[in-house]
C-alpha positions as a Markdown table, in Angstrom:
| # | Residue | x | y | z |
|---|---|---|---|---|
| 1 | Tyr | 61.0 | 70.0 | 55.4 |
| 2 | Thr | 60.7 | 71.0 | 59.1 |
| 3 | Asn | 63.7 | 68.9 | 60.0 |
| 4 | Phe | 65.7 | 70.4 | 57.1 |
| 5 | Phe | 64.9 | 74.0 | 58.1 |
| 6 | Asn | 65.7 | 73.2 | 61.8 |
| 7 | Thr | 69.1 | 71.9 | 60.7 |
| 8 | Ile | 70.0 | 75.0 | 58.6 |
| 9 | Tyr | 68.6 | 77.3 | 61.2 |
| 10 | Ser | 71.0 | 76.0 | 63.8 |
| 11 | Glu | 74.0 | 76.3 | 61.4 |
| 12 | Ala | 75.1 | 79.9 | 61.5 |
| 13 | Thr | 77.2 | 79.8 | 58.3 |
| 14 | Phe | 74.7 | 77.9 | 56.2 |
| 15 | Gly | 74.8 | 79.3 | 52.6 |
| 16 | Phe | 78.0 | 81.2 | 53.2 |
| 17 | Val | 81.1 | 80.6 | 51.1 |
| 18 | Ser | 84.6 | 81.1 | 52.7 |
| 19 | Ser | 86.4 | 84.1 | 51.2 |
| 20 | Asn | 89.4 | 83.6 | 49.0 |
| 21 | Asp | 92.2 | 86.1 | 49.6 |
| 22 | Asp | 93.5 | 85.7 | 46.1 |
| 23 | Glu | 90.3 | 87.1 | 44.5 |
| 24 | Lys | 89.8 | 90.8 | 43.9 |
| 25 | Ala | 87.7 | 92.8 | 46.3 |
| 26 | Val | 84.4 | 94.2 | 45.3 |
| 27 | Met | 83.3 | 97.8 | 46.2 |
| 28 | Val | 79.6 | 98.4 | 46.6 |
| 29 | Glu | 78.6 | 102.1 | 46.6 |
| 30 | Tyr | 75.1 | 102.9 | 47.7 |
| 31 | Ser | 72.8 | 105.8 | 48.6 |
| 32 | Ser | 74.9 | 108.9 | 48.0 |
| 33 | Pro | 71.9 | 111.2 | 48.1 |
| 34 | Asn | 71.8 | 114.3 | 46.1 |
| 35 | Thr | 73.0 | 117.1 | 48.4 |
| 36 | Asn | 70.8 | 119.6 | 46.6 |
| 37 | Lys | 67.5 | 117.9 | 47.6 |
| 38 | Pro | 65.9 | 117.0 | 50.9 |
| 39 | Leu | 66.4 | 113.4 | 52.1 |
| 40 | His | 63.3 | 111.2 | 52.0 |
| 41 | Leu | 62.2 | 107.7 | 52.7 |
| 42 | Gly | 63.5 | 106.5 | 49.4 |
| 43 | His | 67.1 | 107.2 | 50.6 |
| 44 | Val | 66.5 | 104.7 | 53.5 |
| 45 | Arg | 65.3 | 102.2 | 50.9 |
| 46 | Asn | 68.5 | 102.6 | 48.8 |
| 47 | Asn | 70.7 | 102.3 | 51.9 |
| 48 | Leu | 69.0 | 99.0 | 52.8 |
| 49 | Leu | 69.2 | 97.7 | 49.3 |
| 50 | Gly | 72.9 | 98.6 | 49.0 |
| 51 | Tyr | 73.7 | 97.1 | 52.3 |
| 52 | Ser | 71.8 | 93.9 | 51.4 |
| 53 | Val | 73.5 | 93.6 | 48.1 |
| 54 | Ala | 76.9 | 94.0 | 49.8 |
| 55 | Glu | 76.0 | 91.3 | 52.3 |
| 56 | Ile | 74.9 | 88.9 | 49.6 |
| 57 | Ile | 78.2 | 89.3 | 47.8 |
| 58 | Lys | 80.1 | 88.9 | 51.0 |
| 59 | Ala | 78.1 | 85.6 | 51.7 |
| 60 | Ala | 79.2 | 84.5 | 48.3 |
| 61 | Gly | 82.8 | 84.6 | 49.5 |
| 62 | Lys | 84.0 | 88.0 | 48.1 |
| 63 | Lys | 85.8 | 90.6 | 50.1 |
| 64 | Val | 83.4 | 93.6 | 50.1 |
| 65 | Tyr | 84.1 | 97.3 | 50.7 |
| 66 | Lys | 80.9 | 99.3 | 51.4 |
| 67 | Thr | 80.9 | 103.0 | 50.7 |
| 68 | Gln | 78.8 | 106.0 | 50.3 |
| 69 | Ile | 80.1 | 109.1 | 48.7 |
| 70 | Ile | 78.8 | 112.1 | 50.6 |
| 71 | Asn | 80.0 | 114.9 | 48.5 |
| 72 | Asp | 78.9 | 118.5 | 48.6 |
| 73 | Arg | 81.4 | 119.7 | 46.0 |
| 74 | Gly | 80.6 | 119.5 | 42.3 |
| 75 | Ile | 78.7 | 121.1 | 39.5 |
| 76 | His | 75.4 | 120.4 | 41.1 |
| 77 | Ile | 76.3 | 122.6 | 44.1 |
| 78 | Cys | 77.7 | 125.3 | 41.9 |
| 79 | Lys | 74.4 | 125.4 | 40.0 |
| 80 | Ser | 72.5 | 126.0 | 43.2 |
| 81 | Met | 75.0 | 128.6 | 44.4 |
| 82 | Leu | 75.0 | 130.5 | 41.1 |
| 83 | Ala | 71.2 | 130.5 | 41.0 |
| 84 | Trp | 71.1 | 131.8 | 44.6 |
| 85 | Gln | 73.6 | 134.5 | 43.7 |
| 86 | Lys | 71.6 | 135.6 | 40.6 |
| 87 | Phe | 68.0 | 135.1 | 41.7 |
| 88 | Gly | 68.1 | 134.6 | 45.5 |
| 89 | Lys | 67.8 | 138.2 | 46.6 |
| 90 | Gly | 69.6 | 137.2 | 49.9 |
| 91 | Glu | 67.1 | 134.6 | 50.9 |
| 92 | Thr | 68.1 | 132.4 | 53.8 |
| 93 | Pro | 66.3 | 129.5 | 55.5 |
| 94 | Asp | 65.4 | 131.9 | 58.3 |
| 95 | Ser | 64.0 | 134.6 | 55.9 |
| 96 | Thr | 62.0 | 132.1 | 53.9 |
| 97 | Gly | 61.0 | 129.7 | 56.7 |
| 98 | Leu | 62.4 | 126.8 | 54.7 |
| 99 | Lys | 64.8 | 124.1 | 55.7 |
| 100 | Gly | 68.2 | 124.6 | 54.3 |
| 101 | Asp | 68.1 | 121.6 | 52.0 |
| 102 | Lys | 64.7 | 122.7 | 50.7 |
| 103 | Leu | 66.0 | 126.2 | 49.9 |
| 104 | Val | 69.1 | 124.8 | 48.2 |
| 105 | Gly | 66.9 | 122.4 | 46.2 |
| 106 | Asn | 64.7 | 125.3 | 45.1 |
| 107 | Phe | 67.7 | 127.1 | 43.6 |
| 108 | Tyr | 68.8 | 123.9 | 41.9 |
| 109 | Val | 65.4 | 123.8 | 40.2 |
| 110 | Lys | 65.6 | 127.6 | 39.4 |
| 111 | Phe | 69.0 | 127.0 | 37.7 |
| 112 | Asp | 67.5 | 124.3 | 35.5 |
| 113 | Gln | 64.5 | 126.5 | 34.6 |
| 114 | Glu | 66.8 | 129.4 | 33.6 |
| 115 | Tyr | 69.2 | 127.1 | 31.8 |
| 116 | Lys | 66.4 | 125.7 | 29.7 |
| 117 | Lys | 65.3 | 129.2 | 28.8 |
| 118 | Glu | 68.9 | 130.0 | 27.7 |
| 119 | Ile | 69.0 | 126.9 | 25.6 |
| 120 | Gly | 65.7 | 127.8 | 24.0 |
| 121 | Asn | 66.9 | 131.3 | 23.1 |
| 122 | Leu | 70.1 | 129.9 | 21.6 |
| 123 | Val | 68.2 | 127.3 | 19.5 |
| 124 | Ala | 65.9 | 130.1 | 18.3 |
| 125 | Ser | 69.0 | 132.0 | 17.2 |
| 126 | Gly | 70.0 | 129.1 | 15.0 |
| 127 | Ile | 72.4 | 127.0 | 17.2 |
| 128 | Ser | 71.8 | 123.3 | 17.4 |
| 129 | Glu | 70.3 | 122.1 | 20.7 |
| 130 | Glu | 73.4 | 120.0 | 21.4 |
| 131 | Glu | 75.6 | 123.1 | 21.0 |
| 132 | Ala | 73.2 | 125.3 | 22.9 |
| 133 | Lys | 73.4 | 123.0 | 25.9 |
| 134 | Lys | 77.1 | 123.5 | 26.0 |
| 135 | Gln | 77.1 | 127.2 | 25.2 |
| 136 | Ala | 74.4 | 128.4 | 27.6 |
| 137 | Pro | 76.0 | 131.2 | 29.6 |
| 138 | Leu | 74.5 | 130.1 | 32.9 |
| 139 | Leu | 76.1 | 126.6 | 32.5 |
| 140 | Ile | 79.5 | 128.1 | 31.5 |
| 141 | Glu | 79.4 | 130.4 | 34.6 |
| 142 | Ala | 78.6 | 127.4 | 36.9 |
| 143 | Gln | 81.5 | 125.5 | 35.3 |
| 144 | Gln | 83.8 | 128.4 | 35.9 |
| 145 | Met | 82.7 | 128.7 | 39.5 |
| 146 | Leu | 83.5 | 125.0 | 40.0 |
| 147 | Leu | 87.0 | 125.4 | 38.5 |
| 148 | Lys | 87.7 | 128.3 | 40.8 |
| 149 | Trp | 86.3 | 126.5 | 43.8 |
| 150 | Glu | 88.4 | 123.4 | 43.0 |
| 151 | Ala | 91.5 | 125.6 | 42.6 |
| 152 | Gly | 90.8 | 127.2 | 46.1 |
| 153 | Asp | 89.9 | 130.5 | 44.5 |
| 154 | Ala | 86.2 | 130.7 | 45.5 |
């Protein structure tokens, strides 16, 4: 076994397959942390896992594109912004002593709490839960904010 391992150790391309230009490329997206929450050690883990998967696929002879989508535009950000507008009372990282990502995350949670209250009230009035989730005023307002933002009007 020792001789075998010494042989493959000295061969830099052992286990690699040559790529075939006729094959379709593979895209591996990884990490893309939630911009509404603070980063933590788990994000490093996901980066390392994604990179490793991409390298394994590449070693199997595939052309690989690695990507992370760092995106701070979407309904998730609108939920935080709307919650801050409605419940934030002008709070800032400086006024609260919180890091910006923690403050934004708090308003993301606040949105969800208030959204669930609205769903409960709608269900209590006789609307199905599925419809209540779609008709909750807070969600509709966040969706409208997103549409305006994407249209360049916010």
